[in-house]
mmCIF file with all atom_site columns, C-alpha atoms in Angstrom:
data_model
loop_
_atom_site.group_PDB
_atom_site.id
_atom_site.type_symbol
_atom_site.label_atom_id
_atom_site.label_alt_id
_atom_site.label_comp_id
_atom_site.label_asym_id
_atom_site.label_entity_id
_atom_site.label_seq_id
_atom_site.pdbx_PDB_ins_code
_atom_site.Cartn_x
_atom_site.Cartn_y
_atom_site.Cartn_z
_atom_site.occupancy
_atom_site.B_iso_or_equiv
_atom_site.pdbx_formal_charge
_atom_site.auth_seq_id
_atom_site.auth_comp_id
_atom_site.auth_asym_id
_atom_site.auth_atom_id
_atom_site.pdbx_PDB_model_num
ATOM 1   C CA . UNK D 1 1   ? 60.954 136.071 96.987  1.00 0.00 ? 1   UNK D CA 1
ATOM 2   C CA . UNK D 1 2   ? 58.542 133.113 96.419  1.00 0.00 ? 2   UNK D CA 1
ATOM 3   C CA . UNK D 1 3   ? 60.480 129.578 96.992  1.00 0.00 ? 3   UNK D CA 1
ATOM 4   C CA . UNK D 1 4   ? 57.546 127.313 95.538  1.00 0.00 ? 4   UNK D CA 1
ATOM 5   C CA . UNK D 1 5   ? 56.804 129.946 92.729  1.00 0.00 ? 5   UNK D CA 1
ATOM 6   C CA . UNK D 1 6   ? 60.911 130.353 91.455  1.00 0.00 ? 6   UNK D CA 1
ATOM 7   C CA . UNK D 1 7   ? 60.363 133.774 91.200  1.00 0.00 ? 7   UNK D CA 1
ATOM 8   C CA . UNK D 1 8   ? 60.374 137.231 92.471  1.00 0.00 ? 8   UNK D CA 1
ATOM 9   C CA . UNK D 1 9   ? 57.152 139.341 92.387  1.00 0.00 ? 9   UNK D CA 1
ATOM 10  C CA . UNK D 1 10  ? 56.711 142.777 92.277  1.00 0.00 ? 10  UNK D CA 1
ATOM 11  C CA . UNK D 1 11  ? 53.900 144.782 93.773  1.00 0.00 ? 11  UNK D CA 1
ATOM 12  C CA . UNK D 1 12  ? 53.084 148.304 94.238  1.00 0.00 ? 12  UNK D CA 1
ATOM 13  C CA . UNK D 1 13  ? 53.062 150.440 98.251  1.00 0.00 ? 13  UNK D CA 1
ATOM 14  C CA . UNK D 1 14  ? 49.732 149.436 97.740  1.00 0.00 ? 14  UNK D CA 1
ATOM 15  C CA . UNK D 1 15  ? 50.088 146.164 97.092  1.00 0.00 ? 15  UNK D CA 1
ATOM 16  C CA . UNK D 1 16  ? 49.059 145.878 93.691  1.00 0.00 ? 16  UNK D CA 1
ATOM 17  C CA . UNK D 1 17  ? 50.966 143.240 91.746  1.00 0.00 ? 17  UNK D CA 1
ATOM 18  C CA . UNK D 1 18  ? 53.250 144.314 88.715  1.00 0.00 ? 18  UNK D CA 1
ATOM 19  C CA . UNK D 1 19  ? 55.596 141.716 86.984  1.00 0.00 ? 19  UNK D CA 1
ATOM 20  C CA . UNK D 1 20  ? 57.159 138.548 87.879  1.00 0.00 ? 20  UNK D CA 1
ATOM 21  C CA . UNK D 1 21  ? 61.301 138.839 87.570  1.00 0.00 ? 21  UNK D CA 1
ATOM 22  C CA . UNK D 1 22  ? 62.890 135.551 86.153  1.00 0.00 ? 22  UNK D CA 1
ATOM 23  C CA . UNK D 1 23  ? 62.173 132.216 85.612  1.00 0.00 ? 23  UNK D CA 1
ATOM 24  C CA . UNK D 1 24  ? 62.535 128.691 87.141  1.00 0.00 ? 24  UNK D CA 1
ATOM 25  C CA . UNK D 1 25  ? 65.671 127.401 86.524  1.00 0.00 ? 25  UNK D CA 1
ATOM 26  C CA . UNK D 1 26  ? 69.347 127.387 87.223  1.00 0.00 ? 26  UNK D CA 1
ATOM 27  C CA . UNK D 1 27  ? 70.875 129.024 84.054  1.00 0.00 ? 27  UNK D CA 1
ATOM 28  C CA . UNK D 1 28  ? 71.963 132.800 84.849  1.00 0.00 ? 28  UNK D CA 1
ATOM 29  C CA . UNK D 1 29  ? 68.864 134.789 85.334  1.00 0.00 ? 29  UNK D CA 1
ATOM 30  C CA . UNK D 1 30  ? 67.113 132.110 86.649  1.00 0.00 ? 30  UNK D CA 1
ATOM 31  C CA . UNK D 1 31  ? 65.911 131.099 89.975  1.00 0.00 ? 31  UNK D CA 1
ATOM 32  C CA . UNK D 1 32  ? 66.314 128.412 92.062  1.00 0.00 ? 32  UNK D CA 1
ATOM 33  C CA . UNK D 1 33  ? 64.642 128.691 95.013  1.00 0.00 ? 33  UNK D CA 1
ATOM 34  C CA . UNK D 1 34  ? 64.423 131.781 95.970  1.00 0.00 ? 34  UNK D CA 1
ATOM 35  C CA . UNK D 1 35  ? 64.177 132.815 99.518  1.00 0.00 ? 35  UNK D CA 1
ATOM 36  C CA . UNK D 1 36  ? 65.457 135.865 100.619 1.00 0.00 ? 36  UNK D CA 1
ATOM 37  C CA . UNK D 1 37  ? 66.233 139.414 99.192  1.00 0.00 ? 37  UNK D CA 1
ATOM 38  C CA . UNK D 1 38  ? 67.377 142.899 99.766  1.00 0.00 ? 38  UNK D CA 1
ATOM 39  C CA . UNK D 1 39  ? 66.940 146.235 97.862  1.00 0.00 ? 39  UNK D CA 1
ATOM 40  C CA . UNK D 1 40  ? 69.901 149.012 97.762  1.00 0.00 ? 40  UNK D CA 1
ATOM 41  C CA . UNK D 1 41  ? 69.445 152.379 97.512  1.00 0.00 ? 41  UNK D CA 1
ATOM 42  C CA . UNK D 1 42  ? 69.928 152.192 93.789  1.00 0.00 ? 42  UNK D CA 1
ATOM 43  C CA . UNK D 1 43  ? 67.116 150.115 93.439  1.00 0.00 ? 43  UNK D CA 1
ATOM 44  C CA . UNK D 1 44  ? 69.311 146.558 92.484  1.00 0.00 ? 44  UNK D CA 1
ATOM 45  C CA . UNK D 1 45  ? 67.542 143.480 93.798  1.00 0.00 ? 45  UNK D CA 1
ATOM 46  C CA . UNK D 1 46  ? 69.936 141.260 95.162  1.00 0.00 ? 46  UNK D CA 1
ATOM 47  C CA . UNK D 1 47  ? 68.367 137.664 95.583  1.00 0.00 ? 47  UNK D CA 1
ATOM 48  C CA . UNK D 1 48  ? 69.736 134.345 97.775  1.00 0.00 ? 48  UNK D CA 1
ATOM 49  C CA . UNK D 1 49  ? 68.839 131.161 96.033  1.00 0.00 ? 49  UNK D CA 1
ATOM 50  C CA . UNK D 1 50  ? 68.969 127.912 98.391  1.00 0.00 ? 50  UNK D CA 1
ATOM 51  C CA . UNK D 1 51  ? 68.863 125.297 95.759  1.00 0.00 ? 51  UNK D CA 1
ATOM 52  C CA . UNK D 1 52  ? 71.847 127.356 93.048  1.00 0.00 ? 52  UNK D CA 1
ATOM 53  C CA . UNK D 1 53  ? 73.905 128.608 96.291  1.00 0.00 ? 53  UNK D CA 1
ATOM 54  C CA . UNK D 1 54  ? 74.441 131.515 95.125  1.00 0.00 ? 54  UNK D CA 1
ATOM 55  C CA . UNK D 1 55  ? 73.146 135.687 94.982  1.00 0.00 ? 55  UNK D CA 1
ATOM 56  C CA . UNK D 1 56  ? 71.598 136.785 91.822  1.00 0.00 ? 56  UNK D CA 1
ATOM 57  C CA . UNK D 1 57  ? 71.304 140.499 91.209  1.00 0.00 ? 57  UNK D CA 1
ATOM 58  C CA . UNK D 1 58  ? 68.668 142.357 89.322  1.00 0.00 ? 58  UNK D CA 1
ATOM 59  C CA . UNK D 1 59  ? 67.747 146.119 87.990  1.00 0.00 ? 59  UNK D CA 1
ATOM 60  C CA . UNK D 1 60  ? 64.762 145.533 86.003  1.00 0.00 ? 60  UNK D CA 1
ATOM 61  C CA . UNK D 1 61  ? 66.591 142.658 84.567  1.00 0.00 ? 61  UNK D CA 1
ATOM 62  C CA . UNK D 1 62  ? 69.213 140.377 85.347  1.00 0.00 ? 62  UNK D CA 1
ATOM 63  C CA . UNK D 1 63  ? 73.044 141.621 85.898  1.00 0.00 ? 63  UNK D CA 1
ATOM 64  C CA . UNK D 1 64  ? 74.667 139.053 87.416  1.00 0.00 ? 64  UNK D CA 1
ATOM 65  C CA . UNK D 1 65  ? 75.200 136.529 90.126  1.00 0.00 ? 65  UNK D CA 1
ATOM 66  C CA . UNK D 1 66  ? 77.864 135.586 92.517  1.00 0.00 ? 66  UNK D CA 1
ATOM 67  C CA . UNK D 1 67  ? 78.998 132.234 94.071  1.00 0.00 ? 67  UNK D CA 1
ATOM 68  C CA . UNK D 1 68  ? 78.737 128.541 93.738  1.00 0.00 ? 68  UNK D CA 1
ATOM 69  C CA . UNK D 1 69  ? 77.913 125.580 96.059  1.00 0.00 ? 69  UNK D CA 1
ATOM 70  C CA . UNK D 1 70  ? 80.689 124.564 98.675  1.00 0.00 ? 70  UNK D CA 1
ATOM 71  C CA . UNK D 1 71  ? 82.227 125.866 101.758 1.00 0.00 ? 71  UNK D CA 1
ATOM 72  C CA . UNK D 1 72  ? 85.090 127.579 100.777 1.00 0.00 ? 72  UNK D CA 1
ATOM 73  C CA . UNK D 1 73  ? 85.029 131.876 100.865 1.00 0.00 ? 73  UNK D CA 1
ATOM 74  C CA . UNK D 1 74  ? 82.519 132.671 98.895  1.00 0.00 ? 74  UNK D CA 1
ATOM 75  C CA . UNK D 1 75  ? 81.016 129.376 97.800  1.00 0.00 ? 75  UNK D CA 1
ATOM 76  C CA . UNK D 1 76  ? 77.065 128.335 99.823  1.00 0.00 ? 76  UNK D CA 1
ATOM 77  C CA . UNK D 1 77  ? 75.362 126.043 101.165 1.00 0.00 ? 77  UNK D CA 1
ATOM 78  C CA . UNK D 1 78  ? 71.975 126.899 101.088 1.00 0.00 ? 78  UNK D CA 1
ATOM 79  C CA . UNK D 1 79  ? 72.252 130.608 101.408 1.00 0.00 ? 79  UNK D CA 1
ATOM 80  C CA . UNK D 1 80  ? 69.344 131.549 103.596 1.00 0.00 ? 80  UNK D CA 1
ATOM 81  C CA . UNK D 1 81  ? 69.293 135.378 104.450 1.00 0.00 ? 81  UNK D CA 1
ATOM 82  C CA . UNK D 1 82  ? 70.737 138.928 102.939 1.00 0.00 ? 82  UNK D CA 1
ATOM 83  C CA . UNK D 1 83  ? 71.521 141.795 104.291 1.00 0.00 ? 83  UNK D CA 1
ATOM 84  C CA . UNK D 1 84  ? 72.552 145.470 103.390 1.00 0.00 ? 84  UNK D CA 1
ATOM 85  C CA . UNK D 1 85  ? 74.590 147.847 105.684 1.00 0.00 ? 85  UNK D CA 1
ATOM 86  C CA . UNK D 1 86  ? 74.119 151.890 104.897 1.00 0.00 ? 86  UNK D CA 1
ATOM 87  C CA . UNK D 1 87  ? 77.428 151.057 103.392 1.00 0.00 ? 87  UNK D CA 1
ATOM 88  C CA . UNK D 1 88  ? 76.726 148.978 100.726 1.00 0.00 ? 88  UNK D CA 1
ATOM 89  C CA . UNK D 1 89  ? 78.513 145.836 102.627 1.00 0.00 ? 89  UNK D CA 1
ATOM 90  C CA . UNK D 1 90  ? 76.604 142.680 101.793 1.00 0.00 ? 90  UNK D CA 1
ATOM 91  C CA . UNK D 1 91  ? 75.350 139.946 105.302 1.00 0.00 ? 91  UNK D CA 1
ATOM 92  C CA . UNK D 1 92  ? 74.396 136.466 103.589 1.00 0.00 ? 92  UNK D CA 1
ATOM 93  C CA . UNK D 1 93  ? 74.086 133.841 105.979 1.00 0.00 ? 93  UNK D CA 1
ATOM 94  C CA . UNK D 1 94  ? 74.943 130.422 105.043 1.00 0.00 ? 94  UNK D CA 1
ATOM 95  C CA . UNK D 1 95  ? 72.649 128.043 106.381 1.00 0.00 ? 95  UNK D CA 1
ATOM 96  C CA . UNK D 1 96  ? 74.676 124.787 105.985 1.00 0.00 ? 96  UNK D CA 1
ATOM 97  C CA . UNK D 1 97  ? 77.993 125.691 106.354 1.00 0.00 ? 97  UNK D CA 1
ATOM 98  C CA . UNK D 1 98  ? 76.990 127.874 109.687 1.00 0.00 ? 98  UNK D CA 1
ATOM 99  C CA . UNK D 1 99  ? 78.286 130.907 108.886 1.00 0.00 ? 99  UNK D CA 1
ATOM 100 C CA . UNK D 1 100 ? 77.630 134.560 107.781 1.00 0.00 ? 100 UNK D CA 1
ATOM 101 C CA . UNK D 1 101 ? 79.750 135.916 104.532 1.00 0.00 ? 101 UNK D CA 1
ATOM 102 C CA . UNK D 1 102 ? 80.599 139.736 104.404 1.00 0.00 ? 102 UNK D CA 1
ATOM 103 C CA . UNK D 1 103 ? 80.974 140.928 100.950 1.00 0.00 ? 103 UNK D CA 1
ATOM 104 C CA . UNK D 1 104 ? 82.189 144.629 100.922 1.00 0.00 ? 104 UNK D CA 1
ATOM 105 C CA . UNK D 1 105 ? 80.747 145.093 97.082  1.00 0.00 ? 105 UNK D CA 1
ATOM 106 C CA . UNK D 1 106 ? 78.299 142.964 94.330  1.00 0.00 ? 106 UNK D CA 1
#
C-alpha cells in the first residue's frame, strides 16, 4: 500500500513490478490513502484507507468496500492496520477511535 502514491502496487517474489490497482480518489474503487493491507488465501486484497475510513477489497479488480467515517460499530477513524486470522476473521485497528474491530466475514 503506498499512502503518497493512492495506490496499491504489485510486484513479483522477485520483486519485479506488475500493475498499479486503483486510482486516487474516494469514489468506490478508489483510494484514499492507503496504508495497510492483507491477502487471504483466496488471493482478495483487502485494503485500509485512512483518509475514506473504510476497507476496500480487491481480486484483480475492485469488489467492494466496507464502512464509513465515525465511531459507531463498524464506522473508522483513520483505520490504520488489518489483519487475517486462519479463519477468515478480519483485525482492523482504528487509530482514532482507539480500538480494534473484529469482522467475522468481508
Amino acid at each position: 500500500a503506498n499512502c503518497g502514491g493512492y495506490c496499491i502496487s504489485i510486484f513479483t517474489l522477485d520483486g519485479n513490478y506488475v500493475k498499479k490497482v486503483a486510482a486516487k480518489g474516494s469514489g468506490r474503487g478508489h483510494l484514499s490513502c492507503p496504508n495497510s493491507l492483507t491477502i487471504d488465501m483466496y488471493g482478495f486484497i483487502l485494503v485500509t484507507e485512512g483518509v475514506n475510513n473504510r476497507v476496500s477489497i480487491f481480486h484483480g479488480a475492485f469488489i467492494h468496500c466496507f464502512g464509513s467515517k465515525g465511531s459507531d460499530k463498524g464506522q473508522f477513524s483513520g483505520p490504520s492496520g488489518i489483519a487475517l486470522s486462519p479463519n477468515g476473521t478480519v483485525y482492523v485497528s482504528d487509530l482514532k477511535n482507539f480500538r480494534i474491530q473484529i469482522f467475522s466475514n468481508y
